[in-house]
GROMACS .gro file of C-alpha atoms in nm:
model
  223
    1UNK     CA    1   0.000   0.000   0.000
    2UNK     CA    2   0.286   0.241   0.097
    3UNK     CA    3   0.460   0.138  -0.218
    4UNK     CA    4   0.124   0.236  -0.469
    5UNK     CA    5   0.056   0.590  -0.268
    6UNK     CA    6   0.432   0.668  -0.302
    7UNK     CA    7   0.431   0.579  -0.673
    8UNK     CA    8   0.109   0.815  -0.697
    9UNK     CA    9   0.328   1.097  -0.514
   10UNK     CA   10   0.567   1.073  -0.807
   11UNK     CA   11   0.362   1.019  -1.073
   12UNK     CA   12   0.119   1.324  -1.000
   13UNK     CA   13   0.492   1.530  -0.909
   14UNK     CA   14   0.604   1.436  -1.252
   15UNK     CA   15   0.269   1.514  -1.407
   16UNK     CA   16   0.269   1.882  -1.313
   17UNK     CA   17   0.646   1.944  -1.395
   18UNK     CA   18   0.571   1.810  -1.750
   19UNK     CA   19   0.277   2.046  -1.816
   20UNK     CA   20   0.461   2.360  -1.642
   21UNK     CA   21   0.753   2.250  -1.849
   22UNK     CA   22   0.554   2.277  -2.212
   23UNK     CA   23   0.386   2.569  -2.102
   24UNK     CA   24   0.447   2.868  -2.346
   25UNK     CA   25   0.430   3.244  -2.239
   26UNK     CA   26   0.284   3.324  -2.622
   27UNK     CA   27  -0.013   3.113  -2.531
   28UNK     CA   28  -0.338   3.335  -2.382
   29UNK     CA   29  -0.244   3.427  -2.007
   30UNK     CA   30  -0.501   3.169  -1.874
   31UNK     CA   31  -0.599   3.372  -1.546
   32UNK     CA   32  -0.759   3.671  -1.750
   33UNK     CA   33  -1.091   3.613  -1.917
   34UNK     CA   34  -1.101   3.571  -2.336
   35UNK     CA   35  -1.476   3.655  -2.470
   36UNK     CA   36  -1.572   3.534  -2.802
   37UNK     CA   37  -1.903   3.656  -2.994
   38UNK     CA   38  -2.185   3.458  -2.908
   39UNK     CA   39  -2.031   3.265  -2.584
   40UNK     CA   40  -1.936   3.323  -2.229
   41UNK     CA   41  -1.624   3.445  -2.068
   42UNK     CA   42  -1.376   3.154  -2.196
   43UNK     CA   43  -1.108   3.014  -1.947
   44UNK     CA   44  -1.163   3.137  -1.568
   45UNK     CA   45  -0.909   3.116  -1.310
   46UNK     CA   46  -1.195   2.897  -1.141
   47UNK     CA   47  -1.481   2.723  -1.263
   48UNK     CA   48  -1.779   2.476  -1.160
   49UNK     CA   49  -1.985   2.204  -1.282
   50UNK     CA   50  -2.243   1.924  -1.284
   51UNK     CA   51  -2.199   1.601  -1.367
   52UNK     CA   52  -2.394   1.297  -1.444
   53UNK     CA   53  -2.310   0.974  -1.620
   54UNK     CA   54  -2.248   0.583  -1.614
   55UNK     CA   55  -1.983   0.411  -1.462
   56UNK     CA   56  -1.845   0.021  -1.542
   57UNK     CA   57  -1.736  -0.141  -1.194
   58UNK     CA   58  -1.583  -0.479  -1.109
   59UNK     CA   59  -1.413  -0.578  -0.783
   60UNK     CA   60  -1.124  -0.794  -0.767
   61UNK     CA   61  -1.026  -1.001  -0.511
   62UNK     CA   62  -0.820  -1.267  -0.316
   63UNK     CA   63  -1.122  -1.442  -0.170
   64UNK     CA   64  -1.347  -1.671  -0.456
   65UNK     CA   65  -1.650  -1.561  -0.302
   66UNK     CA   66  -1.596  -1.174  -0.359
   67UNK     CA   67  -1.413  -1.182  -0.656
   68UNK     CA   68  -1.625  -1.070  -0.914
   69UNK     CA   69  -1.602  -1.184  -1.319
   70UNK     CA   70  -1.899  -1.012  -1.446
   71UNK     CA   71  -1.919  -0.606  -1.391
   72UNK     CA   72  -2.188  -0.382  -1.294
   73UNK     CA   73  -2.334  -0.087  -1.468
   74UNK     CA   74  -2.418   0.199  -1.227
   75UNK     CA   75  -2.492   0.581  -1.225
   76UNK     CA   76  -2.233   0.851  -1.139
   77UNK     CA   77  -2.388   1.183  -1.046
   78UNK     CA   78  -2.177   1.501  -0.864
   79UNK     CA   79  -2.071   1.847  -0.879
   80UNK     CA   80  -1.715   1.942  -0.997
   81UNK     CA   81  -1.501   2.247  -0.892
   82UNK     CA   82  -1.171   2.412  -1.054
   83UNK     CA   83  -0.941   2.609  -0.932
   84UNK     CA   84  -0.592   2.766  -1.159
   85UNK     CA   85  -0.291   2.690  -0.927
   86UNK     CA   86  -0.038   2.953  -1.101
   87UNK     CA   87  -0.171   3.255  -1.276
   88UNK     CA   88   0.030   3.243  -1.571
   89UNK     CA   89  -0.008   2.843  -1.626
   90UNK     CA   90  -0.277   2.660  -1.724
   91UNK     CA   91  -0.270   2.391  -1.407
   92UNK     CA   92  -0.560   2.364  -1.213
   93UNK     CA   93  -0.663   2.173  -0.898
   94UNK     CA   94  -1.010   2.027  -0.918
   95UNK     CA   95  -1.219   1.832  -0.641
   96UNK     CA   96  -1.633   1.818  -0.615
   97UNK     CA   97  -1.857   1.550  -0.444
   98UNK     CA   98  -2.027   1.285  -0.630
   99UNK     CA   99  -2.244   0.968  -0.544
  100UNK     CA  100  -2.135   0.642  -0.792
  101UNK     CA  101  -2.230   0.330  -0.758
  102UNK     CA  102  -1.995   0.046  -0.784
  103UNK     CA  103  -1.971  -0.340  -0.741
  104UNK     CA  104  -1.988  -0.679  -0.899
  105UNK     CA  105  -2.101  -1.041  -0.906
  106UNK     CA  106  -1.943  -1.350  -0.863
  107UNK     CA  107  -2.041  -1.747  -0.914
  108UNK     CA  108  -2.340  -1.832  -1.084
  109UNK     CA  109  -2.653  -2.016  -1.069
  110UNK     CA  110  -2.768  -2.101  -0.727
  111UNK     CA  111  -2.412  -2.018  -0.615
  112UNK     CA  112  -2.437  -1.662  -0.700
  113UNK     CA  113  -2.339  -1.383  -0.497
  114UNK     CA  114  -2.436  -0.979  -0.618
  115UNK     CA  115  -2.304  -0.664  -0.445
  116UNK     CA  116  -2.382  -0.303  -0.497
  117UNK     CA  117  -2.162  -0.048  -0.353
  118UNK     CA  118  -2.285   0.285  -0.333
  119UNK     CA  119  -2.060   0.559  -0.231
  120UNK     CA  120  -2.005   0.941  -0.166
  121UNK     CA  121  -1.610   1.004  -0.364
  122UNK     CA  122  -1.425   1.326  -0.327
  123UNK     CA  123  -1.152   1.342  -0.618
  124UNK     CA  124  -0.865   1.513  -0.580
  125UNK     CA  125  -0.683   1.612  -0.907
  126UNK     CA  126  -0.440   1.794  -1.104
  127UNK     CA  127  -0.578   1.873  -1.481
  128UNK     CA  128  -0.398   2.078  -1.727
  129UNK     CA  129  -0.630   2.269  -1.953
  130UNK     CA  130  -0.481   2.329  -2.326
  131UNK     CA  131  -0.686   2.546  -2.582
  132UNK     CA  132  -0.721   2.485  -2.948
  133UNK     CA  133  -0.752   2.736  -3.183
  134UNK     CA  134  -1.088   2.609  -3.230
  135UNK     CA  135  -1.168   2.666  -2.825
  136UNK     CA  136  -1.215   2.326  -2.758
  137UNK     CA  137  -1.022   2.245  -2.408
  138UNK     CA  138  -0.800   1.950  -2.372
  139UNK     CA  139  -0.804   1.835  -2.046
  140UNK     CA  140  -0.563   1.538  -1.904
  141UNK     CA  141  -0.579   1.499  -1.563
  142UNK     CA  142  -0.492   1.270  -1.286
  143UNK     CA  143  -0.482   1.220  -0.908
  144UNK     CA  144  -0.658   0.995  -0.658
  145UNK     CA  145  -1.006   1.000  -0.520
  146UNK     CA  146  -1.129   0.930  -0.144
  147UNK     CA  147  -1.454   0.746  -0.086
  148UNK     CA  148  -1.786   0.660   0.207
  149UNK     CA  149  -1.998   0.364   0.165
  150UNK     CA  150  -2.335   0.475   0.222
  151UNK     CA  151  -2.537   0.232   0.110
  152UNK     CA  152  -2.601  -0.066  -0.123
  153UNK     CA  153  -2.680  -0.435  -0.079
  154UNK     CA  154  -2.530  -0.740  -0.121
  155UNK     CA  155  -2.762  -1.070  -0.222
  156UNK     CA  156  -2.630  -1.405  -0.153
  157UNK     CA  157  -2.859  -1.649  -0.383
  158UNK     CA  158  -2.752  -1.950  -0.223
  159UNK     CA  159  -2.896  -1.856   0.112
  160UNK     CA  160  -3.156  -1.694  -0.035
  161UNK     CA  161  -3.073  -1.367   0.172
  162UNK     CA  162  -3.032  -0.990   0.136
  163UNK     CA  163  -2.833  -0.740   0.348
  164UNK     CA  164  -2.603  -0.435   0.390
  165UNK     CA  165  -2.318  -0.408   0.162
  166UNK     CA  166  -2.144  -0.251   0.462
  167UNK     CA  167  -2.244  -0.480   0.793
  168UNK     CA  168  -2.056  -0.634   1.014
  169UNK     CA  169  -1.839  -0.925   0.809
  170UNK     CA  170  -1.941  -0.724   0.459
  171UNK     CA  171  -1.730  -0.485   0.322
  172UNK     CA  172  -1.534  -0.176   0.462
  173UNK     CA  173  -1.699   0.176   0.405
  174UNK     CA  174  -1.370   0.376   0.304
  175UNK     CA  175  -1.229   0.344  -0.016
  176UNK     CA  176  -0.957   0.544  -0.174
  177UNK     CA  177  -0.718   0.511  -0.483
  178UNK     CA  178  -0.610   0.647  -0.831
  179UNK     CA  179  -0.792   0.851  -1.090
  180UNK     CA  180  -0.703   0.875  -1.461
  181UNK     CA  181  -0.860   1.062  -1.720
  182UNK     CA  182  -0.907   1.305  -1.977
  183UNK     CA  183  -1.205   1.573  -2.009
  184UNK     CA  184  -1.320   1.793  -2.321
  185UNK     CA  185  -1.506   2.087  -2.285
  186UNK     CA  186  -1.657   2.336  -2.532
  187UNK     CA  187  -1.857   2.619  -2.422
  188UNK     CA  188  -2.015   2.524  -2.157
  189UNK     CA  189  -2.045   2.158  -2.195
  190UNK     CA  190  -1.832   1.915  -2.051
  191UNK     CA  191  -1.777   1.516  -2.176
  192UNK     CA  192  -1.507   1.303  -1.976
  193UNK     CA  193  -1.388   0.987  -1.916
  194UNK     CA  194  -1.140   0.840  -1.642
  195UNK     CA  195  -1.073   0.516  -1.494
  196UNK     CA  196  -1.087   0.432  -1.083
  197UNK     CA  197  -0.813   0.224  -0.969
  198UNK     CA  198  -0.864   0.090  -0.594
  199UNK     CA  199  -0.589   0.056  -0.350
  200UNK     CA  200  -0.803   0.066   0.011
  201UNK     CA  201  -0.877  -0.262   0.055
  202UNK     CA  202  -1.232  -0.320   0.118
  203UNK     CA  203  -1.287  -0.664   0.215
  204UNK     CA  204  -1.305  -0.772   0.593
  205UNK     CA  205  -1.026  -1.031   0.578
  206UNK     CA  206  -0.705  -0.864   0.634
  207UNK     CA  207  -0.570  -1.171   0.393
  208UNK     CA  208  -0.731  -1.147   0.162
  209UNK     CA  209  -0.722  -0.836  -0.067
  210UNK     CA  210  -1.013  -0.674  -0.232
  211UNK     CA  211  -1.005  -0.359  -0.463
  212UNK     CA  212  -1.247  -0.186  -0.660
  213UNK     CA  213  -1.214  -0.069  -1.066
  214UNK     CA  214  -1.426   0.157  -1.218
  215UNK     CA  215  -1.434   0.305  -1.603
  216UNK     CA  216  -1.664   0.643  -1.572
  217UNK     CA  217  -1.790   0.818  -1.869
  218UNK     CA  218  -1.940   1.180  -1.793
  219UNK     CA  219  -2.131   1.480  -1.913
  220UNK     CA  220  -2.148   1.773  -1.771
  221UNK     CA  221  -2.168   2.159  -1.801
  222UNK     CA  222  -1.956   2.402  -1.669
  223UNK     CA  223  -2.018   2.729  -1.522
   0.00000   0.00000   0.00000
């Protein structure tokens, strides 16, 4: 675990020393506001949004019974804030709140085990913001993200039962990992995907390990 949030640390260090270092000055000064015709004020030193879309989830694991091979569909709804780190660079730091829902199934048949995990996530990421001529924004970005179980159920088929995802021998309520993406934005509207990579590990045995994945695909608008 130490090992993955270290390699994070230098990954998201080496991330914003790349995009300061192909920064040009003879690019727009990104904290002053550039109007076109017909649309808003074009590149704020801070911005927010609203999000909604889908997200793809599995959960891998060391334990047969929670490992799941088929993935679960879910929604991913949330509000997104931006804010330029340097004046003269287009780096920004961007967090929000969102409830997705992840989880998986395993077995099949009468030995079939389903789990929804529903949680509130904070991200917390660096995205570099690069203009086209045409004003479409680029926008790479990576970090991690930090997440609450607050609900969702898991339903054993075998016992013919139904409980809380997160009871007592379930799963743990904090997650937390790595976020990857890249986000497009025109105008005011906002389309993005990234990809959740779980280090926390959620399951109640100690031995056994269990992470989450999750490929999100969002639209949004900004404001």
């Amino acid at each position: 675990m130490k090992k993955r949030f270290f390699t994070l640390t230098l990954l998201t260090l080496a991330f914003a020393l790349t995009a300061s270092a192909q920064y040009r000055p003879t690019r727009p000064n990104y904290s002053s506001h550039i109007t076109y015709p017909g649309h808003r004020s074009y590149m704020s030193d801070t911005y927010f949004g609203m999000r909604v879309g889908l997200g793809v989830s599995t959960v891998n694991s060391d334990s047969p019974a929670l490992d799941g091979k088929t993935a679960r569909a879910g929604l991913e709804v949330g509000v997104a804030a931006g804010f330029q780190i340097v004046p003269a660079s287009p780096l920004y730091f961007e967090t929000g709140l969102y409830y997705t829902e992840k989880g998986g199934r395993s077995g099949s048949g009468a030995d079939k085990l389903t789990y929804n995990l529903d949680y509130l996530e904070v991200p917390l990421l660096l995205k570099y913001r690069y203009i086209t001529p045409e004003r479409l924004s680029i926008e790479p970005f990576m970090g991690g993200y930090l997440a609450c179980g607050v609900g969702g159920k898991i339903k054993d088929y075998y016992e013919r039962m139904a409980y809380s995802s997160f009871s007592d021998g379930a799963f743990r309520r904090f997650d937390g990992g790595i976020k990857l993406g890249c986000g497009l934005s025109y105008d005011i509207f906002y389309l993005g995907a990234s990809y959740d990579i779980g280090l926390a590990n959620i399951g109640q045995n100690s031995f056994d390990d269990t992470h989450t994945g999750c490929l999100n695909l969002t639209v949004g608008l900004n404001f």
